[in-house]
Short mmCIF file of C-alpha atoms in Angstrom, two decimals:
data_model
loop_
_atom_site.label_atom_id
_atom_site.label_comp_id
_atom_site.label_asym_id
_atom_site.label_seq_id
_atom_site.Cartn_x
_atom_site.Cartn_y
_atom_site.Cartn_z
CA UNK U 636 172.20 131.52 183.56
CA UNK U 637 169.93 128.64 182.61
CA UNK U 638 170.34 127.24 179.09
CA UNK U 639 167.99 124.39 178.07
CA UNK U 640 170.01 121.44 176.84
CA UNK U 641 167.80 121.11 173.74
CA UNK U 642 168.89 124.61 172.72
CA UNK U 643 172.52 123.62 173.21
CA UNK U 644 172.08 120.56 171.04
CA UNK U 645 170.33 122.61 168.36
CA UNK U 646 173.15 125.17 168.25
CA UNK U 647 175.76 122.44 168.26
CA UNK U 648 174.30 120.47 165.39
CA UNK U 649 172.75 123.14 163.21
CA UNK U 650 175.68 123.23 160.78
CA UNK U 651 177.76 120.10 160.90
CA UNK U 652 176.00 117.11 162.46
CA UNK U 653 172.89 115.00 162.05
CA UNK U 654 170.99 116.81 164.76
CA UNK U 655 170.40 114.03 167.26
CA UNK U 656 171.76 113.07 170.65
CA UNK U 657 173.65 110.06 169.30
CA UNK U 658 176.33 112.43 168.03
CA UNK U 659 177.18 113.75 171.50
CA UNK U 660 180.43 112.38 172.91
CA UNK U 661 181.17 113.85 176.33
CA UNK U 662 180.92 116.99 178.46
CA UNK U 663 183.64 118.36 180.73
CA UNK U 664 184.17 121.35 183.00
CA UNK U 665 186.57 124.15 182.10
CA UNK U 666 187.37 126.50 184.96
CA UNK U 667 184.46 127.37 187.24
CA UNK U 668 182.03 128.82 184.73
CA UNK U 669 182.42 126.96 181.43
CA UNK U 670 181.54 123.60 179.92
CA UNK U 671 183.03 122.04 176.81
CA UNK U 672 180.70 119.76 174.87
CA UNK U 673 182.41 117.35 172.46
CA UNK U 674 180.42 115.94 169.59
CA UNK U 675 180.77 114.26 166.20
CA UNK U 676 181.06 116.62 163.24
CA UNK U 677 179.70 115.22 159.99
CA UNK U 678 180.72 117.93 157.57
CA UNK U 679 181.56 115.60 154.70
CA UNK U 680 180.00 112.14 154.94
CA UNK U 681 181.32 109.53 155.62
CA UNK U 682 184.24 111.30 157.34
CA UNK U 683 183.69 112.14 161.00
CA UNK U 684 185.65 114.61 163.12
CA UNK U 685 185.42 115.86 166.70
CA UNK U 686 183.75 119.21 167.29
CA UNK U 687 183.75 121.37 170.44
CA UNK U 688 181.05 123.67 171.76
CA UNK U 689 181.83 126.01 174.67
CA UNK U 690 179.00 126.84 177.08
CA UNK U 691 179.36 129.76 179.51
CA UNK U 692 177.36 129.02 182.65
CA UNK U 693 178.13 132.03 184.87
CA UNK U 694 178.61 130.08 188.10
CA UNK U 695 179.98 126.78 189.37
CA UNK U 696 176.52 125.77 190.62
CA UNK U 697 174.98 126.24 187.20
CA UNK U 698 178.00 124.55 185.66
CA UNK U 699 177.47 121.39 187.73
CA UNK U 700 173.71 121.41 187.19
CA UNK U 701 174.00 121.76 183.45
CA UNK U 702 176.81 119.21 183.20
CA UNK U 703 174.65 116.62 184.98
CA UNK U 704 171.71 117.39 182.73
CA UNK U 705 173.71 117.15 179.51
CA UNK U 706 175.52 114.02 180.66
CA UNK U 707 172.12 112.40 181.12
CA UNK U 708 171.24 113.30 177.53
CA UNK U 709 174.53 111.82 176.31
CA UNK U 710 174.07 108.56 178.24
CA UNK U 711 170.42 108.10 177.29
CA UNK U 712 171.16 108.61 173.58
CA UNK U 713 174.32 106.49 173.41
CA UNK U 714 173.70 104.16 170.44
CA UNK U 715 175.90 101.21 171.38
CA UNK U 716 177.87 99.71 174.22
CA UNK U 717 179.85 101.96 176.55
CA UNK U 718 183.46 100.85 176.27
CA UNK U 719 185.81 100.74 179.24
CA UNK U 720 188.81 98.66 178.16
CA UNK U 721 190.25 97.85 174.73
CA UNK U 722 193.08 95.61 173.58
CA UNK U 723 194.92 97.34 170.73
CA UNK U 724 197.37 95.57 168.44
CA UNK U 725 199.63 97.84 166.40
CA UNK U 726 201.47 96.50 163.37
CA UNK U 727 204.35 98.97 162.85
CA UNK U 728 205.26 97.44 159.49
CA UNK U 729 201.85 97.70 157.85
CA UNK U 730 201.26 99.86 154.78
CA UNK U 731 203.57 102.87 154.72
CA UNK U 732 204.82 101.98 158.24
CA UNK U 733 202.90 104.84 159.87
CA UNK U 734 200.65 102.84 162.21
CA UNK U 735 202.47 103.92 165.39
CA UNK U 736 202.34 107.62 164.59
CA UNK U 737 198.73 107.38 163.39
CA UNK U 738 197.63 105.70 166.62
CA UNK U 739 199.45 108.26 168.76
CA UNK U 740 198.28 111.31 166.82
CA UNK U 741 194.73 110.42 165.73
CA UNK U 742 193.39 107.47 167.70
CA UNK U 743 194.56 107.54 171.31
CA UNK U 744 193.26 111.11 171.87
CA UNK U 745 189.77 109.88 170.94
CA UNK U 746 189.96 106.97 173.38
CA UNK U 747 191.39 109.22 176.11
CA UNK U 748 188.59 111.75 175.60
CA UNK U 749 186.06 109.02 176.40
CA UNK U 750 188.16 107.68 179.33
CA UNK U 751 188.67 104.31 177.65
CA UNK U 752 191.58 102.27 178.97
CA UNK U 753 193.77 100.88 176.18
CA UNK U 754 196.24 98.01 176.47
CA UNK U 755 198.67 98.20 173.55
CA UNK U 756 200.82 95.49 172.02
CA UNK U 757 203.16 96.30 169.15
CA UNK U 758 203.59 93.20 167.00
CA UNK U 759 207.15 92.12 166.31
CA UNK U 760 206.75 89.63 163.46
CA UNK U 761 204.25 87.90 161.21
CA UNK U 762 202.13 85.56 163.32
CA UNK U 763 202.82 87.40 166.59
CA UNK U 764 199.28 88.82 166.80
CA UNK U 765 197.68 85.42 166.17
CA UNK U 766 199.80 83.79 168.85
CA UNK U 767 199.12 86.48 171.44
CA UNK U 768 195.36 86.72 170.97
CA UNK U 769 195.04 82.98 171.59
CA UNK U 770 196.46 83.53 175.08
CA UNK U 771 194.20 86.51 175.78
CA UNK U 772 191.27 86.40 178.19
CA UNK U 773 188.77 88.21 175.96
CA UNK U 774 186.36 88.66 178.87
CA UNK U 775 188.73 91.33 180.20
CA UNK U 776 188.03 93.59 177.21
CA UNK U 777 185.11 95.33 175.55
CA UNK U 778 186.82 95.13 172.19
CA UNK U 779 189.95 93.98 170.39
CA UNK U 780 191.27 96.48 167.86
CA UNK U 781 193.90 96.13 165.14
CA UNK U 782 195.88 99.07 163.79
CA UNK U 783 197.00 97.61 160.50
CA UNK U 784 195.56 96.25 157.30
CA UNK U 785 193.58 93.24 156.19
CA UNK U 786 196.58 90.97 156.76
CA UNK U 787 196.82 91.99 160.41
CA UNK U 788 193.08 91.51 160.89
CA UNK U 789 193.37 88.07 159.26
CA UNK U 790 195.73 87.05 162.07
CA UNK U 791 193.22 88.28 164.63
CA UNK U 792 190.22 86.47 163.17
CA UNK U 793 192.14 83.24 162.53
CA UNK U 794 193.55 83.26 166.04
CA UNK U 795 190.16 83.78 167.68
CA UNK U 796 188.15 81.39 165.50
CA UNK U 797 190.74 78.62 165.69
CA UNK U 798 190.89 78.98 169.47
CA UNK U 799 187.09 78.85 169.63
CA UNK U 800 187.05 75.61 167.66
CA UNK U 801 189.72 74.09 169.90
CA UNK U 802 187.97 75.14 173.12
CA UNK U 803 184.70 73.63 171.84
CA UNK U 804 186.45 70.37 170.83
CA UNK U 805 185.43 70.85 167.20
CA UNK U 806 187.48 69.45 164.33
CA UNK U 807 189.04 72.15 162.16
CA UNK U 808 189.72 69.64 159.39
CA UNK U 809 186.02 68.85 158.87
CA UNK U 810 184.46 71.25 156.32
CA UNK U 811 181.11 72.81 157.11
CA UNK U 812 181.46 73.20 160.88
CA UNK U 813 180.43 76.64 162.10
CA UNK U 814 183.09 78.22 164.33
CA UNK U 815 181.87 79.61 167.68
CA UNK U 816 181.63 83.41 167.48
CA UNK U 817 184.17 85.29 169.65
CA UNK U 818 182.67 86.74 172.81
CA UNK U 819 184.16 90.14 172.06
CA UNK U 820 183.68 92.79 169.39
CA UNK U 821 186.51 93.40 166.94
CA UNK U 822 187.67 96.60 165.28
CA UNK U 823 190.02 97.84 162.60
CA UNK U 824 192.01 101.08 162.29
CA UNK U 825 193.06 101.55 158.64
CA UNK U 826 196.79 101.83 158.10
CA UNK U 827 197.66 98.80 155.97
CA UNK U 828 198.38 98.09 152.34
CA UNK U 829 194.95 96.53 151.96
CA UNK U 830 192.12 98.13 153.94
CA UNK U 831 189.03 96.41 152.58
CA UNK U 832 187.45 95.66 155.95
CA UNK U 833 188.05 99.19 157.24
CA UNK U 834 186.52 100.65 154.11
CA UNK U 835 183.41 98.49 154.37
CA UNK U 836 183.04 98.96 158.14
CA UNK U 837 183.66 102.71 158.32
CA UNK U 838 182.92 103.90 154.78
CA UNK U 839 186.33 105.53 154.46
CA UNK U 840 189.97 105.16 155.49
CA UNK U 841 190.09 108.03 157.95
CA UNK U 842 191.55 106.93 161.34
CA UNK U 843 189.54 109.44 163.41
CA UNK U 844 186.31 108.24 161.80
CA UNK U 845 187.26 104.65 162.59
CA UNK U 846 188.06 105.54 166.21
CA UNK U 847 184.73 107.35 166.60
CA UNK U 848 182.83 104.37 165.21
CA UNK U 849 184.60 102.21 167.77
CA UNK U 850 183.93 104.42 170.80
CA UNK U 851 180.24 104.67 169.91
CA UNK U 852 180.10 100.92 170.49
CA UNK U 853 177.82 99.96 167.60
CA UNK U 854 178.69 96.53 166.24
CA UNK U 855 177.52 94.85 163.07
CA UNK U 856 177.61 91.18 162.06
CA UNK U 857 180.23 90.01 159.63
CA UNK U 858 180.92 86.77 157.80
CA UNK U 859 183.83 84.39 157.66
CA UNK U 860 184.57 81.45 155.41
CA UNK U 861 186.64 78.32 155.83
CA UNK U 862 189.22 77.13 153.32
CA UNK U 863 189.95 73.40 153.14
CA UNK U 864 192.15 71.44 150.74
CA UNK U 865 191.70 67.69 150.73
CA UNK U 866 191.05 66.77 154.34
CA UNK U 867 193.09 69.65 155.76
CA UNK U 868 191.94 72.99 157.15
CA UNK U 869 193.95 75.84 155.65
CA UNK U 870 192.60 79.05 157.17
CA UNK U 871 189.65 81.37 157.69
CA UNK U 872 188.88 84.21 155.33
CA UNK U 873 186.75 87.25 156.10
CA UNK U 874 186.82 89.47 153.01
CA UNK U 875 187.57 87.98 149.61
CA UNK U 876 189.41 85.31 147.68
CA UNK U 877 190.07 84.16 144.18
CA UNK U 878 191.91 82.14 141.62
CA UNK U 879 193.29 83.13 138.26
CA UNK U 880 194.38 86.67 137.44
CA UNK U 881 193.76 87.91 141.00
CA UNK U 882 195.80 85.12 142.63
CA UNK U 883 198.58 85.63 140.08
CA UNK U 884 198.52 89.36 140.88
CA UNK U 885 198.94 88.67 144.61
CA UNK U 886 201.80 86.26 143.92
CA UNK U 887 203.62 88.85 141.85
CA UNK U 888 203.04 91.58 144.40
CA UNK U 889 204.58 89.42 147.13
CA UNK U 890 207.80 89.12 145.15
CA UNK U 891 208.01 92.91 144.96
CA UNK U 892 207.40 93.93 148.56
CA UNK U 893 210.10 96.59 148.21
CA UNK U 894 207.54 98.59 146.22
CA UNK U 895 205.29 98.99 149.28
CA UNK U 896 201.55 99.34 148.59
CA UNK U 897 202.30 100.09 144.93
CA UNK U 898 203.23 96.43 144.47
CA UNK U 899 199.53 95.55 144.28
CA UNK U 900 199.00 97.95 141.39
CA UNK U 901 201.97 96.47 139.58
CA UNK U 902 200.85 92.90 140.27
CA UNK U 903 197.31 93.51 139.05
CA UNK U 904 198.13 95.35 135.85
CA UNK U 905 201.01 93.09 134.83
CA UNK U 906 198.86 90.00 135.39
CA UNK U 907 195.89 91.32 133.41
CA UNK U 908 198.15 92.40 130.57
CA UNK U 909 199.10 88.76 130.00
CA UNK U 910 195.54 88.00 128.84
CA UNK U 911 195.93 84.53 130.36
CA UNK U 912 193.18 81.93 130.80
CA UNK U 913 193.02 79.30 133.55
CA UNK U 914 191.38 75.87 133.69
CA UNK U 915 189.52 74.87 136.85
CA UNK U 916 186.49 72.69 137.57
CA UNK U 917 184.18 74.90 139.61
CA UNK U 918 181.05 73.70 141.40
CA UNK U 919 178.93 75.54 143.93
CA UNK U 920 176.13 74.94 146.40
CA UNK U 921 173.96 77.77 145.10
CA UNK U 922 170.89 79.21 146.77
CA UNK U 923 167.67 78.64 144.81
CA UNK U 924 165.78 81.44 146.61
CA UNK U 925 166.63 84.84 148.10
CA UNK U 926 166.89 83.24 151.56
CA UNK U 927 170.66 83.00 152.06
CA UNK U 928 170.57 82.02 155.72
CA UNK U 929 168.86 78.63 155.75
CA UNK U 930 167.20 78.56 152.33
CA UNK U 931 167.24 75.64 149.86
CA UNK U 932 170.40 74.97 147.84
CA UNK U 933 171.54 72.79 144.98
CA UNK U 934 174.94 71.96 143.51
CA UNK U 935 175.82 73.27 140.07
CA UNK U 936 178.90 73.03 137.84
CA UNK U 937 180.24 75.92 135.82
CA UNK U 938 182.48 76.47 132.76
CA UNK U 939 186.03 75.17 133.15
CA UNK U 940 187.97 77.85 131.29
CA UNK U 941 188.02 81.17 133.13
CA UNK U 942 190.03 84.33 133.35
CA UNK U 943 189.32 84.70 137.04
CA UNK U 944 187.30 83.22 139.91
CA UNK U 945 186.37 86.15 142.15
CA UNK U 946 185.06 85.46 145.65
CA UNK U 947 183.60 88.13 147.92
CA UNK U 948 181.98 87.98 151.32
CA UNK U 949 179.30 90.48 150.19
CA UNK U 950 177.17 90.60 147.06
CA UNK U 951 178.91 93.31 145.08
CA UNK U 952 175.76 93.91 143.03
CA UNK U 953 173.99 95.15 146.17
CA UNK U 954 176.63 97.72 147.03
CA UNK U 955 180.02 97.65 148.70
CA UNK U 956 179.65 97.52 152.42
CA UNK U 957 179.40 95.62 155.66
CA UNK U 958 175.62 95.70 156.06
CA UNK U 959 173.57 94.03 158.75
CA UNK U 960 171.51 92.08 156.23
CA UNK U 961 174.42 90.60 154.30
CA UNK U 962 176.52 90.03 157.41
CA UNK U 963 173.99 87.49 158.66
CA UNK U 964 173.88 85.47 155.43
CA UNK U 965 175.64 82.14 155.01
CA UNK U 966 176.66 83.08 151.50
CA UNK U 967 179.63 83.82 149.30
CA UNK U 968 179.27 86.03 146.26
CA UNK U 969 181.18 84.44 143.40
CA UNK U 970 181.80 85.85 139.95
CA UNK U 971 183.41 83.79 137.21
CA UNK U 972 185.16 86.01 134.69
CA UNK U 973 185.05 84.15 131.40
CA UNK U 974 187.61 84.59 128.60
CA UNK U 975 187.41 88.15 127.31
CA UNK U 976 189.45 90.88 125.69
CA UNK U 977 192.11 92.61 127.75
CA UNK U 978 190.37 95.98 127.61
CA UNK U 979 187.16 94.38 128.96
CA UNK U 980 189.11 93.07 131.92
CA UNK U 981 190.73 96.42 132.68
CA UNK U 982 187.35 98.11 132.39
CA UNK U 983 185.84 95.53 134.75
CA UNK U 984 188.49 96.09 137.41
CA UNK U 985 187.93 99.84 137.18
CA UNK U 986 184.20 99.33 137.76
CA UNK U 987 184.98 97.05 140.69
CA UNK U 988 187.22 99.67 142.30
CA UNK U 989 184.65 102.41 141.71
CA UNK U 990 181.85 100.18 143.05
CA UNK U 991 179.86 100.18 139.82
CA UNK U 992 177.39 97.25 139.94
CA UNK U 993 176.83 97.40 136.15
CA UNK U 994 180.13 95.55 135.88
CA UNK U 995 178.29 92.26 136.35
CA UNK U 996 175.83 92.90 133.49
CA UNK U 997 178.38 91.93 130.82
CA UNK U 998 178.19 88.48 129.20
CA UNK U 999 181.74 87.66 130.28
CA UNK U 1000 180.73 87.81 133.96
CA UNK U 1001 178.84 84.96 135.61
CA UNK U 1002 177.81 86.02 139.16
CA UNK U 1003 175.97 83.92 141.77
CA UNK U 1004 175.53 83.44 145.52
CA UNK U 1005 176.44 80.14 147.12
CA UNK U 1006 176.85 78.44 150.47
CA UNK U 1007 180.00 76.56 149.44
CA UNK U 1008 182.37 76.71 146.50
CA UNK U 1009 184.60 73.89 145.28
CA UNK U 1010 187.50 74.21 142.87
CA UNK U 1011 189.40 71.24 141.43
CA UNK U 1012 192.32 71.09 139.03
CA UNK U 1013 193.18 68.25 136.66
CA UNK U 1014 196.79 67.15 136.32
CA UNK U 1015 197.06 69.03 133.03
CA UNK U 1016 195.08 72.11 134.10
CA UNK U 1017 196.38 75.21 132.33
CA UNK U 1018 197.72 77.89 134.65
CA UNK U 1019 197.58 75.92 137.93
CA UNK U 1020 200.44 76.76 140.31
CA UNK U 1021 199.14 75.27 143.57
CA UNK U 1022 197.76 78.33 145.34
CA UNK U 1023 194.75 80.63 145.66
CA UNK U 1024 194.29 84.14 147.00
CA UNK U 1025 192.57 84.54 150.38
CA UNK U 1026 192.14 88.08 151.71
CA UNK U 1027 195.05 89.33 149.64
CA UNK U 1028 197.45 86.60 150.79
CA UNK U 1029 198.75 83.53 149.01
CA UNK U 1030 197.36 80.25 150.40
CA UNK U 1031 199.26 77.21 149.13
CA UNK U 1032 197.15 74.08 148.62
CA UNK U 1033 198.47 70.61 149.55
CA UNK U 1034 195.95 68.95 147.20
CA UNK U 1035 194.67 69.91 143.75
CA UNK U 1036 191.34 71.00 145.19
CA UNK U 1037 189.83 73.36 147.73
CA UNK U 1038 186.46 74.03 149.33
CA UNK U 1039 185.26 77.37 150.70
CA UNK U 1040 182.20 77.53 152.99
CA UNK U 1041 180.59 80.72 154.32
CA UNK U 1042 179.22 81.38 157.81
CA UNK U 1043 177.14 84.46 158.54
CA UNK U 1044 177.44 86.34 161.84
CA UNK U 1045 180.79 84.69 162.50
CA UNK U 1046 182.02 87.72 164.44
CA UNK U 1047 180.99 91.29 165.18
CA UNK U 1048 182.94 94.35 164.14
CA UNK U 1049 182.67 97.97 165.23
CA UNK U 1050 181.30 100.08 162.42
CA UNK U 1051 178.45 101.97 160.90
CA UNK U 1052 175.07 100.29 160.63
CA UNK U 1053 172.54 101.12 157.95
CA UNK U 1054 169.71 99.98 160.21
CA UNK U 1055 168.75 100.74 163.79
CA UNK U 1056 169.50 97.62 165.77
CA UNK U 1057 167.15 96.13 168.32
CA UNK U 1058 169.89 95.47 170.85
CA UNK U 1059 173.04 97.20 172.01
CA UNK U 1060 175.90 94.78 171.46
#
């Protein structure tokens, strides 16, 4: 029985996929007269699942012929890099402590289906991942994946970028030096307390969706930023930062780790309820045009009294997501929240969580894009406690100042792309 592969694809995708060959995963034989075609089901965007389509061929000869033909369609439509070997770090303590079971139940079956070899390391303590990845020969892997949250990924990116600087004999303590990009694509499987990168990369927090984005091999550029205080390098950030209410919220949440992920809700609401202002001298190297890669800049100073200094790696007015365009830009999106009523602040956080860009239209919000951001505190600065928030973690400052500088395309991460890319990375 001869069945044209285009008819198979049509029947497979007519209800629950996008209708193109990029959604095909693999084809395998079942018995001597059947084929099972695995594909990506897109029943409720952005969540992806695995679908199966059984093809009865009637004979082993027709089975082999059709399998070869369909495999050719799969290979020729594969959108990214074919993965063979992944390094997977699992943080068993992240989030609700379900990373191990999530990987076993939802993720490894996807990798096994595509015959991808996975080397797994279960981290034993804070800093273990960072230490291990600096000893890793990244050329042995097609990707390095973290099963955890933003904190676990922070260890990965800091370990790789710091090692790259050391190998290139570049000084970490000198602000403004671009770190060499890792020669390997990175990935995140969401199972942490904070999952900002996973949400922006995959559009949701579903582990199967994340695994399918990874196996498809499409990578998108992402930014990083350096944090310096005085003449000392502090760390790299890759997602967000801040000072004021948000840093106070993180500090409070860290003292209540027994609450699990709910500690962040407690920290945020209790900090906002204080209606507290902070004094900080803020200056920024702002872009004077829409060119945020190598466009002209100028330094500007901003009001000293703020409720919050919010720092994001992406312009939140343009949508929440890890897009190709923004990932290439050497820019931070900064929003100064000026003194306002408590209810305005609560309303603003709600709009931030629900991704409502009208949040920044209010007079109490002062948003801008910049290459670098400097914050300085006088000896009598109200509210200063010697730390800022970087990617949801407290970063203590040795001096009463800090400088954050953004670098576009600092690393590549597996995820969805809103544009068709010219090359397969």
